[in-house]
Short mmCIF file of C-alpha atoms and ligand atoms in Angstrom, two decimals:
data_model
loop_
_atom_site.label_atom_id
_atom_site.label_comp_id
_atom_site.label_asym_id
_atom_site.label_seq_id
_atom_site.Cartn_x
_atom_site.Cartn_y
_atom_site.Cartn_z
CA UNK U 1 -16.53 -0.52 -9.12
CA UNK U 2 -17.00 2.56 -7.24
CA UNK U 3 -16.59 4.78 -10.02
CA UNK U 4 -20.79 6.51 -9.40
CA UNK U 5 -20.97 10.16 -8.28
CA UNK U 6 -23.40 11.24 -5.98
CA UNK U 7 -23.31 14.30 -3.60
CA UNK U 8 -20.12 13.79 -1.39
CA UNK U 9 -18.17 14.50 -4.63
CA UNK U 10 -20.14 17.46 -5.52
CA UNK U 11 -17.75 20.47 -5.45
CA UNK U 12 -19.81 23.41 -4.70
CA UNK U 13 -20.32 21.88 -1.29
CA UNK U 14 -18.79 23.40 1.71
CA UNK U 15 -18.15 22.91 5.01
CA UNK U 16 -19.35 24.41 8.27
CA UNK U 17 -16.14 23.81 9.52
CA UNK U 18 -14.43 26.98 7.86
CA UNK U 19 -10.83 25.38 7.69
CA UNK U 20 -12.28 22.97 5.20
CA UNK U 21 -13.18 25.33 2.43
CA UNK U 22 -9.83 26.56 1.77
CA UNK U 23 -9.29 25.85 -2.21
CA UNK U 24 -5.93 24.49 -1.36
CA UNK U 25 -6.33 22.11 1.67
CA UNK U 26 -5.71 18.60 1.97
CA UNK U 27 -8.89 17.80 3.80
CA UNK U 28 -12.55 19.41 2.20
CA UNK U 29 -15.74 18.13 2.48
CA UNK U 30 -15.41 15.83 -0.24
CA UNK U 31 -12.27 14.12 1.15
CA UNK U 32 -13.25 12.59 4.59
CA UNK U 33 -10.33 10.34 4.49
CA UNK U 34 -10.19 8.02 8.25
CA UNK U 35 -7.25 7.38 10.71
CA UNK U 36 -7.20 6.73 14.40
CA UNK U 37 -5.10 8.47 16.73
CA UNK U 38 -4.60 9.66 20.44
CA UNK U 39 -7.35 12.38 21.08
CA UNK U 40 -7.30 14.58 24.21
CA UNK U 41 -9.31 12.63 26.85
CA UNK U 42 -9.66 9.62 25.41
CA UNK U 43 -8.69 6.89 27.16
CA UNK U 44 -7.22 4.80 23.74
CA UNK U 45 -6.41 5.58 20.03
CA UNK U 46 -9.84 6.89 18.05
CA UNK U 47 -11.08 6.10 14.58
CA UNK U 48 -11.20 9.82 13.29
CA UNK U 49 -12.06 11.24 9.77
CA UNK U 50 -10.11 14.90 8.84
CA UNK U 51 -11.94 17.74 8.33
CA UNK U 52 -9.97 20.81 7.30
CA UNK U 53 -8.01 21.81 10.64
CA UNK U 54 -10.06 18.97 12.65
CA UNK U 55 -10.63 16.04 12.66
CA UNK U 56 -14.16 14.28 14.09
CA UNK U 57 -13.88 11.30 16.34
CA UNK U 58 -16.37 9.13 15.06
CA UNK U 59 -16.56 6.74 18.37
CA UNK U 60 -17.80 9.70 20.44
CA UNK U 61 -20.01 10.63 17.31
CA UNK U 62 -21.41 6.90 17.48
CA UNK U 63 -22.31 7.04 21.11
CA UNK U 64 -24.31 10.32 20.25
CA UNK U 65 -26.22 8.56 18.12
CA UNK U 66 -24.88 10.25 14.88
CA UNK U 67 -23.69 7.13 12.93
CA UNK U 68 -25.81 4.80 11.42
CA UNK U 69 -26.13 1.42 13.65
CA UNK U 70 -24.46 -0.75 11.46
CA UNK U 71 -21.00 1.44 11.58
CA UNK U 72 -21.14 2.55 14.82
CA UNK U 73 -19.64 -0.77 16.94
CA UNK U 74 -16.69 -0.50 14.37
CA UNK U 75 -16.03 2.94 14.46
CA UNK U 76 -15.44 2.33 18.57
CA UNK U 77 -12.56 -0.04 17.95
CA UNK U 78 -9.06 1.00 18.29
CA UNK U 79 -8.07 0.53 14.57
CA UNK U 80 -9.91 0.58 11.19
CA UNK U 81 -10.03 -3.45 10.54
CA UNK U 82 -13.52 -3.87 11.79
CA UNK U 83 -14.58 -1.32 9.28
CA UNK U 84 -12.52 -2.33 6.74
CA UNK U 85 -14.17 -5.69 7.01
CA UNK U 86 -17.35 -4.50 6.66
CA UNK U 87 -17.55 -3.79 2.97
CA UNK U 88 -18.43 -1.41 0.41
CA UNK U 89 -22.16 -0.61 1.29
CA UNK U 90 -21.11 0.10 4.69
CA UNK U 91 -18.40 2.62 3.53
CA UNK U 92 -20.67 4.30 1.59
CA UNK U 93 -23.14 4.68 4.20
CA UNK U 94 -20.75 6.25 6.53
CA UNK U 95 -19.19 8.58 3.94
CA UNK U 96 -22.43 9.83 3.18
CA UNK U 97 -23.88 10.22 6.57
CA UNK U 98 -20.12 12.03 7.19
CA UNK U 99 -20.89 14.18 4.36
CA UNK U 100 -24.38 15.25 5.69
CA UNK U 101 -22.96 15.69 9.38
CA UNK U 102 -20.39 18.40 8.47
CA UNK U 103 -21.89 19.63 5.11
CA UNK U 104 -22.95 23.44 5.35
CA UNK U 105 -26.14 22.86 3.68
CA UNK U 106 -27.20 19.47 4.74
CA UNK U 107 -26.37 20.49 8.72
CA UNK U 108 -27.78 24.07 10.19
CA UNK U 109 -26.53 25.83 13.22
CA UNK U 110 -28.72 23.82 15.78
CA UNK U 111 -28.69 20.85 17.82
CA UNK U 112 -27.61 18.57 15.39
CA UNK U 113 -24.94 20.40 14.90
CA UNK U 114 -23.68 21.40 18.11
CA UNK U 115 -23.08 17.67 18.88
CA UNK U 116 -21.43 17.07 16.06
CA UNK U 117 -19.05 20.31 17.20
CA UNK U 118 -18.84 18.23 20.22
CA UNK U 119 -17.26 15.54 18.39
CA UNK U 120 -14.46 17.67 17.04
CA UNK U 121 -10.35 18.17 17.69
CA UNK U 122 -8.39 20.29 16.37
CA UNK U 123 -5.81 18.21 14.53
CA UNK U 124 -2.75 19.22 16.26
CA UNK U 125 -3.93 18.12 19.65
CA UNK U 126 -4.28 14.63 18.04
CA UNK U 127 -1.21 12.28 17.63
CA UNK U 128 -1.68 10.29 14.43
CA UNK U 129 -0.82 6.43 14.16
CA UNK U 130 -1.39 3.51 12.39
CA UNK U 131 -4.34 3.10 10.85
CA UNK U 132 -4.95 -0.94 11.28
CA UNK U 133 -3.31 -3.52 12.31
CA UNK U 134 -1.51 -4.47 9.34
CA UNK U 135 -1.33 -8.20 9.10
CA UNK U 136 0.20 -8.69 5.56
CA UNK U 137 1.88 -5.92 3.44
CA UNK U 138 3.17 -6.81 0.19
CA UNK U 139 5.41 -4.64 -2.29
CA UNK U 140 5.06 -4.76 -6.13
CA UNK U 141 6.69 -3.03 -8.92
CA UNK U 142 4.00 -1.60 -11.09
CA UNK U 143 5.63 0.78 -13.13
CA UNK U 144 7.54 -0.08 -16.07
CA UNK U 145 8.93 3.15 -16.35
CA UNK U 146 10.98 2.17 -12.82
CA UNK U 147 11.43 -1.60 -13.47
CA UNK U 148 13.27 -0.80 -16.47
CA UNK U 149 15.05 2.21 -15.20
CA UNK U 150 16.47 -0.11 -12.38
CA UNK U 151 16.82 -3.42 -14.88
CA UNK U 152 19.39 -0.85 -16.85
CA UNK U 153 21.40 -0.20 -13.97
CA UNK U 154 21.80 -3.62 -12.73
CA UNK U 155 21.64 -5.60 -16.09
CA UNK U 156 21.99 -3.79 -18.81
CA UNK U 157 21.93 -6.13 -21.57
CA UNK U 158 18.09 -7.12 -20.80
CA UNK U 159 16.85 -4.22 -18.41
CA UNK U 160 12.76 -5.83 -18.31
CA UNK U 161 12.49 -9.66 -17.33
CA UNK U 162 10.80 -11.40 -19.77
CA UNK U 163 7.74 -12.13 -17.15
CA UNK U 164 7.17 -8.43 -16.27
CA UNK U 165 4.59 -7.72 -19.35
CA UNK U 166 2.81 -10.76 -17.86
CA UNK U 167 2.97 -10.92 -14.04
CA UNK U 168 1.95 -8.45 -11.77
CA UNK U 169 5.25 -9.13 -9.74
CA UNK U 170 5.68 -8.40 -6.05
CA UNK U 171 7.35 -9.88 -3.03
CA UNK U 172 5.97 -10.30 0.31
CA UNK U 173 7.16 -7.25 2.87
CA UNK U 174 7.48 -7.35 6.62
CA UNK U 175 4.40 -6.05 8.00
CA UNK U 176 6.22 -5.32 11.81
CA UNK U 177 8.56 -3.13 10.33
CA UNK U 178 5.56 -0.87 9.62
CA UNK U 179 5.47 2.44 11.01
CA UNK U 180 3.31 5.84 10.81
CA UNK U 181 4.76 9.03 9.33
CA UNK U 182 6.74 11.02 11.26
CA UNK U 183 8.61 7.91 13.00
CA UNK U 184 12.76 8.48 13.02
CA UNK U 185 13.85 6.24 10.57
CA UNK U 186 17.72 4.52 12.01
CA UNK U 187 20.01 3.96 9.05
CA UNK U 188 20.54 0.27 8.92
CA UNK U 189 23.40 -1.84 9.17
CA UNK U 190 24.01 -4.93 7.13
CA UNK U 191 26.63 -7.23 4.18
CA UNK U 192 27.76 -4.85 1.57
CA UNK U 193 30.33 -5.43 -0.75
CA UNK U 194 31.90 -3.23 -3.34
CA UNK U 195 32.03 -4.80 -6.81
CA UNK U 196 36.00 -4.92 -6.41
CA UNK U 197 36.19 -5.98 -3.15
CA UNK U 198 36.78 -9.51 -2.68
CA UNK U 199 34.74 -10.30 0.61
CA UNK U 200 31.33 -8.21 2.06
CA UNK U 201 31.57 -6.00 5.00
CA UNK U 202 29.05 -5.32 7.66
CA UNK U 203 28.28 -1.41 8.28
CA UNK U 204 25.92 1.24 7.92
CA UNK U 205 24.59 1.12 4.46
CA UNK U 206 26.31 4.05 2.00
CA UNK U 207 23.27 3.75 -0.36
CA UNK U 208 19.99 4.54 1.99
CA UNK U 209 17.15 5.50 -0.44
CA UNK U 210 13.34 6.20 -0.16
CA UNK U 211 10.80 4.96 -2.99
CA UNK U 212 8.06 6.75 -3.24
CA UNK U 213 4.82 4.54 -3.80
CA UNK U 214 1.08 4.52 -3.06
CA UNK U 215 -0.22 2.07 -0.41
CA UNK U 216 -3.80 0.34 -0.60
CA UNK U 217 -5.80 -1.43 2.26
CA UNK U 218 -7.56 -4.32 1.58
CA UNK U 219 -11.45 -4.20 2.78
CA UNK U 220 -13.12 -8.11 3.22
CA UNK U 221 -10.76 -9.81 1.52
CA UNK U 222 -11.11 -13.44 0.82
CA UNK U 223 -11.39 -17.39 2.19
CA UNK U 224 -8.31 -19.00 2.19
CA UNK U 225 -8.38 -21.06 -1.17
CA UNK U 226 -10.93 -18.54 -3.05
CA UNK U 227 -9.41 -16.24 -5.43
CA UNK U 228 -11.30 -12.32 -6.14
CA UNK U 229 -12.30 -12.26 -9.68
CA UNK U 230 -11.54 -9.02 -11.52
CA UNK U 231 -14.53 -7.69 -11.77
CA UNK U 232 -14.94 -8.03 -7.59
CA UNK U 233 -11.50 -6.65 -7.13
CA UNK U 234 -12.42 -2.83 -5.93
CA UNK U 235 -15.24 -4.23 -3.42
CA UNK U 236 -12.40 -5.22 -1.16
CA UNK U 237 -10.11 -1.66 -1.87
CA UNK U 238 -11.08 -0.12 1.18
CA UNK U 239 -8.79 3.10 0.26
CA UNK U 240 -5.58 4.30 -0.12
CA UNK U 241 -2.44 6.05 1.44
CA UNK U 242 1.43 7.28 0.98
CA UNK U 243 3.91 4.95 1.69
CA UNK U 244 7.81 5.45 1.94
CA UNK U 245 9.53 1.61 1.00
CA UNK U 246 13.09 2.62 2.65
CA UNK U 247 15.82 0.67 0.75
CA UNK U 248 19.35 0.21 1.48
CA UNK U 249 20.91 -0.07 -2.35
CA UNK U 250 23.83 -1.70 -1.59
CA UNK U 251 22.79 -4.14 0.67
CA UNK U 252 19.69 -4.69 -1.93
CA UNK U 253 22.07 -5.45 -4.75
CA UNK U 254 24.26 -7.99 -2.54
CA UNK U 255 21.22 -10.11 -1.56
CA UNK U 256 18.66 -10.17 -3.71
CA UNK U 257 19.19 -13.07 -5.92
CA UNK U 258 18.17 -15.62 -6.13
CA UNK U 259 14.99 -15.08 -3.39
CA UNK U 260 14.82 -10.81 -3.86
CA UNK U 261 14.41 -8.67 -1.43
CA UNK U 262 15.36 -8.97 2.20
CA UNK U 263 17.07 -7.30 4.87
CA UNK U 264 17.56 -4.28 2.30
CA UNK U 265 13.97 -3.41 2.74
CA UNK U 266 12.21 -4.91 6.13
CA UNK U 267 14.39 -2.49 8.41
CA UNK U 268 11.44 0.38 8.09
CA UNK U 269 8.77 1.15 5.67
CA UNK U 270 6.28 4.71 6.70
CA UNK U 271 2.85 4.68 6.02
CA UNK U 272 0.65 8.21 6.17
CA UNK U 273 -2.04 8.38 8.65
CA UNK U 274 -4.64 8.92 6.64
CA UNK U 275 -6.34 6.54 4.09
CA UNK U 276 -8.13 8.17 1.43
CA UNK U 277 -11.64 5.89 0.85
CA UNK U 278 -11.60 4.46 -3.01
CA UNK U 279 -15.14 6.47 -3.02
CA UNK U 280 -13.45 9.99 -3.08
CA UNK U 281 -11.00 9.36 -5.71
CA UNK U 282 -14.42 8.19 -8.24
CA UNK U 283 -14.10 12.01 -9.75
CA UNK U 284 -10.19 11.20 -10.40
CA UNK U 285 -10.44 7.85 -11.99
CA UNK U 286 -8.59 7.60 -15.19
CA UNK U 287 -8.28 4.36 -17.90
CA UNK U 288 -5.67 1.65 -17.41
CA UNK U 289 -2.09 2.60 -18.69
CA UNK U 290 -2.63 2.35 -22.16
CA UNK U 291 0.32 -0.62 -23.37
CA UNK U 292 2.49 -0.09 -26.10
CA UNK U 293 1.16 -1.78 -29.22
CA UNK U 294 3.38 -5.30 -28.97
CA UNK U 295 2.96 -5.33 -25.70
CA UNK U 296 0.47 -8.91 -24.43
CA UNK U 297 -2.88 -8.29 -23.24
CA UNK U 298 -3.07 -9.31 -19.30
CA UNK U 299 -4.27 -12.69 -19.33
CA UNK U 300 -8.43 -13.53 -18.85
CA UNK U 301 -8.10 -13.64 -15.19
CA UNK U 302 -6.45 -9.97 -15.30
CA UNK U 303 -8.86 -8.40 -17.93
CA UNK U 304 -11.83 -6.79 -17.47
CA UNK U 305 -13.29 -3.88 -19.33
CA UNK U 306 -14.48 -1.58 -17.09
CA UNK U 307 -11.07 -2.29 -15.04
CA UNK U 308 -9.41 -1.02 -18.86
CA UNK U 309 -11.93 1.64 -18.34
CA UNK U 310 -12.15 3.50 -15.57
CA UNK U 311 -8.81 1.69 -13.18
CA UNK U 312 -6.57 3.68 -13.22
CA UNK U 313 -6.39 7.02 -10.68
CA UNK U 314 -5.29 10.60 -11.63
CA UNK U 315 -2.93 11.13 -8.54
CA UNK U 316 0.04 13.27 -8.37
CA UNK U 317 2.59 11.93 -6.21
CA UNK U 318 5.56 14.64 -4.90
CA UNK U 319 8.33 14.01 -2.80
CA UNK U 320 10.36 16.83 -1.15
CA UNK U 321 14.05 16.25 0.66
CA UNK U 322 14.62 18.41 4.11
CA UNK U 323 18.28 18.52 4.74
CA UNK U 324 19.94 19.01 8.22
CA UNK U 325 21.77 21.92 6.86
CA UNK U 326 17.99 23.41 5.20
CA UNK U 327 16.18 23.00 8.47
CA UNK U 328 19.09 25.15 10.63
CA UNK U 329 19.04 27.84 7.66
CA UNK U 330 15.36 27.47 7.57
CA UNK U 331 14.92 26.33 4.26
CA UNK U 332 11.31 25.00 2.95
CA UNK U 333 11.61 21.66 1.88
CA UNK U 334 12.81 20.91 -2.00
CA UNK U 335 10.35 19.52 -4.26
CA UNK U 336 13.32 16.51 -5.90
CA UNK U 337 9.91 14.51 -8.04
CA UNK U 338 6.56 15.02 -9.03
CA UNK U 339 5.11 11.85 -10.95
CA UNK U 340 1.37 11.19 -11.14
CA UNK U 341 -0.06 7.20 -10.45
CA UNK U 342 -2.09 6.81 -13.66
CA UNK U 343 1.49 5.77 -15.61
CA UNK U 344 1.54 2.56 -13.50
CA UNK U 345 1.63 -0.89 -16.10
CA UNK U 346 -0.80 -2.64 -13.75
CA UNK U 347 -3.76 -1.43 -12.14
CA UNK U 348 -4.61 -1.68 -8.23
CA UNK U 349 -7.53 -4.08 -9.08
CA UNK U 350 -5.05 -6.35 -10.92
CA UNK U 351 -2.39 -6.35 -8.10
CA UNK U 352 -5.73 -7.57 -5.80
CA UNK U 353 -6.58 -10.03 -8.29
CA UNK U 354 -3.31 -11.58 -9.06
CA UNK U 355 -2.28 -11.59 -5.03
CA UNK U 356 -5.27 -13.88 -4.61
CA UNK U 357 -5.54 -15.69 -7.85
CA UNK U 358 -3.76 -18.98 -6.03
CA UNK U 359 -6.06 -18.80 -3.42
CA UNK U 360 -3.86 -16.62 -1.06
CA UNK U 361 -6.30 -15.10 1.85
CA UNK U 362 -5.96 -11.08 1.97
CA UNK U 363 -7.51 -9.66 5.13
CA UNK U 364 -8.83 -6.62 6.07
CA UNK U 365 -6.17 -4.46 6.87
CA UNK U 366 -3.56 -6.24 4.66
CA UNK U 367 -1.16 -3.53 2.67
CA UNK U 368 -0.55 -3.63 -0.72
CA UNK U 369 2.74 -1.78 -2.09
CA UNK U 370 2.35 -0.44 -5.55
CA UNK U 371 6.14 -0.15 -6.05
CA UNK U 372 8.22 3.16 -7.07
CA UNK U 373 5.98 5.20 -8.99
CA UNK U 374 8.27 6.80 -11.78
CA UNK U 375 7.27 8.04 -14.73
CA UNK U 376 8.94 8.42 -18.38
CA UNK U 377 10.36 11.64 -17.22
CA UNK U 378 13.40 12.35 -15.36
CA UNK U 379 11.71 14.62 -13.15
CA UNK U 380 8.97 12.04 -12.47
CA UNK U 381 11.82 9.21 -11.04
CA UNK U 382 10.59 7.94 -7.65
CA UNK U 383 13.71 6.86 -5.77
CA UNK U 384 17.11 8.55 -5.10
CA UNK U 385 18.74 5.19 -7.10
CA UNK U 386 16.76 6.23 -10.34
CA UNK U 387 17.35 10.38 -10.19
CA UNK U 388 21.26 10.04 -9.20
CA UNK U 389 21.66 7.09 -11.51
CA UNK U 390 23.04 4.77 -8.64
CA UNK U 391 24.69 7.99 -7.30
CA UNK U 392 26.80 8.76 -10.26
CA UNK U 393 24.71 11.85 -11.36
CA UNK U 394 24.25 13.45 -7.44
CA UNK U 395 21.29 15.38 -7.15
CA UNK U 396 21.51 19.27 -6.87
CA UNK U 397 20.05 20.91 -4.01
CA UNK U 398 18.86 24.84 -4.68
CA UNK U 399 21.74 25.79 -1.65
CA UNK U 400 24.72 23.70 -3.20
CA UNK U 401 24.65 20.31 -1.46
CA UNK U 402 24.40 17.27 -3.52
CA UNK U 403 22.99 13.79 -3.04
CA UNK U 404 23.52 10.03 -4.34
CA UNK U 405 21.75 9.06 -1.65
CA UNK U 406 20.30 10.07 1.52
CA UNK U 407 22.58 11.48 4.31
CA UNK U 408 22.53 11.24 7.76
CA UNK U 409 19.59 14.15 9.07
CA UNK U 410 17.84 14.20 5.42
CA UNK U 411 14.05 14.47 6.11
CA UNK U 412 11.98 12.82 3.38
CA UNK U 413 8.57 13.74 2.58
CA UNK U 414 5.92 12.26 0.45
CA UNK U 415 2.57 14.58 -0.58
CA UNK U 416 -0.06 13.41 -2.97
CA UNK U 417 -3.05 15.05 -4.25
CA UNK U 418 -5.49 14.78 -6.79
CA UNK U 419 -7.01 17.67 -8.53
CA UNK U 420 -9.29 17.86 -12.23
CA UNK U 421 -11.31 20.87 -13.45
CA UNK U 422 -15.14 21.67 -11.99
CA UNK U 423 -13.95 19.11 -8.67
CA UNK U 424 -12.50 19.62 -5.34
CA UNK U 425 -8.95 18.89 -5.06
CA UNK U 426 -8.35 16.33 -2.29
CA UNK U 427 -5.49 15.65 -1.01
CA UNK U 428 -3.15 13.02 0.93
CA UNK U 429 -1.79 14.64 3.50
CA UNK U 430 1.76 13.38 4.19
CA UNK U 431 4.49 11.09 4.29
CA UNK U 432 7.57 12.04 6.50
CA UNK U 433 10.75 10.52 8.24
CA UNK U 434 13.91 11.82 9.01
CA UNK U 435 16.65 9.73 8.89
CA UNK U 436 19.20 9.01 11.88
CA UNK U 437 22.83 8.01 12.22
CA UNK U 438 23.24 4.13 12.45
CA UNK U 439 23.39 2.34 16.14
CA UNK U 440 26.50 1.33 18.01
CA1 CA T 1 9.31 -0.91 -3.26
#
């Protein structure tokens, strides 16, 4: 597991690059999360790590010679798989040769420096996108808090399946359907059908949500036919990132037995550009949910001590709503949830685990959802469906409107940070798509 400290995660560091330093940013020294984007004369999208205000293009810093050699052919390809593929070690290597490169102390005014300033764009010259190619993305439903809220809505007699304390459960996703934060999100048409209503319709969904949920990429990954033990799990969690699972309610609750879900989901999921390496968040690693006593222990193939230990991550998770009618009056964005990841049932290393333990392949690249992450508290509900109560307790907005779900113009906005006393806060960065009227 790559729970060790060493010096990227001390926090008296600093940065050369001034914008990094600033107590409250997103991007210090001790985050170097990576993306690739579209960097002013480049030819094609560049793997790039953000550093305060900047971010570093780490293909021109290869052909300077400032990478080690055994990162430096996949930090020229177009998208992160290469790296991703190339395992822990490797990581590590480049986070710490990162860390050196733009570290105050470690790099003096000089030569050394000056190419690395070489290397650098400011980040709003650079157009973000996604990070891999995304072969496979699957979607769980790791907190119990949310399973049950939504169980209670839809069947309240027995709101948690009797498999949920037991199975990691998930469904597979559409990985096309993929895009990066900031993409226009059309509202989608499909079958609904009020519960008096005799016969389904086909229209615009009435019940667009968002669900709020953490995204992991998978490093190596496996052989077809060879599952990842549990103690192996984290060597193929290349990092993490913020990702928006758009739902359509009422289509959802139309379609989705007996195979789940379907058309309510695959119409657009956002990802954030950046992915946060598993190596950063080692200062904000927290135990495993701790079960309720009555609750099973996972299953051999699920357990592992130092999983119980250290596998769970001290995240907060926020998301904000931008109306049409905020942005004309000029309104900041409302804060509508703040829940924090370490309440999830199942860890990220048993997600991994389970996904492979019939022998399914994960590749480098691959997305895994985490589900809606909602916690015990009302103010901690992921998704519109759990804080309106399928829209029959509206949410109310600080300048009078009120939502069951999302209208027409409604920009939604994901943040996530993690912060602990005597470290540097890192943080996310962000999550965002508007949403737009539905086609002809
Ligand atoms: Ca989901």
């Amino acid at each position: 597991m790559t729970v060790e400290l060493n010096f990227t995660h001390e926090a008296s560091r600093r940065s050369w690059v001034e914008s990094a330093n600033e107590p409250t940013g997103d991007f210090p020294l001790q985050n170097l999360p990576y993306g690739v984007g579209l960097v002013p004369a480049a030819p094609g999208p560049r793997i790039v790590t953000a550093i305060g205000d900047q971010v570093l293009d780490l293909a021109a810093a290869g052909e300077a010679g400032l990478l080690p050699p055994a990162v430096a052919a996949a930090c020229r390809e177009p998208a992160l798989n290469a790296l991703m593929g190339l395992g822990a070690p490797a990581w590590s290597a480049l986070r710490a040769r990162l860390s050196e490169l733009l570290g105050a102390d470690t790099c003096l005014a000089g030569p050394r420096r000056t190419a690395v300033e070489r290397c650098l764009v400011p980040a709003p010259l650079t157009t973000m996108l996604l990070p891999a190619r995304i072969g496979g993305y699957t979607d769980f439903y790791a907190s119990i808090f949310h399973a049950t809220h939504v169980g209670a809505m839809f069947r309240p007699e027995s709101p948690l399946l009797p498999n949920y304390k037991w199975v990691p459960v998930g469904y597979h996703g559409r990985a096309s359907s993929l895009v990066v934060s900031g993409t226009a999100i059309r509202r989608p048409q499909g079958q609904l059908k009020d519960s008096a209503a005799e016969a389904p319709v086909f229209g615009p969904s009435r019940q667009l949500d968002y669900e709020l949920e953490l995204a992991a990429f998978i490093g190596p990954g496996n052989a077809l036919g060879t599952p990842i033990p549990i103690g192996a799990a984290e060597e193929h969690l290349f990092g993490v990132g913020l990702l928006n699972d758009w739902s359509a309610r009422d289509f959802q609750s139309w379609e989705y037995q007996p195979l789940g879900p379907f058309l309510a989901k695959n119409f657009a999921t956002s990802l954030s550009p950046w992915v946060i390496p598993l190596e950063a968040l080692a200062p904000f690693r927290r135990p495993a949910f701790a079960r309720s006593a009555g609750d099973p222990a996972p299953l051999p193939y699920l357990a592992d001590p130092a999983n119980q230990r250290l596998g769970g991550l001290d995240l907060t998770l926020e998301v904000f709503l931008l109306t049409a009618q905020m942005r004309t009056d000029g309104v900041a964005p409302h804060r509508v949830s703040r829940g924090n990841f370490s309440v999830m049932y199942w860890t990220l290393a048993q997600l991994l685990t389970h996904h492979a333990s019939n022998g399914c392949n994960l590749q480098p690249g691959d997305v895994l959802g985490s589900g809606t992450v909602s916690g015990p508290d009302r103010d901690s509900r992921g998704c519109l469906l759990e804080l309106s109560w399928r829209g029959t307790e509206p949410l109310s907005l600080p300048n009078g409107e009120r939502r069951g779900f999302l209208h027409d113009g409604d920009e939604v906005i994901l943040r996530g940070y993690a912060e602990r006393a005597g470290t540097r806060r890192i943080g996310l960065g962000e999550c965002r798509g508007i949403v737009l009227p539905a086609g002809p």
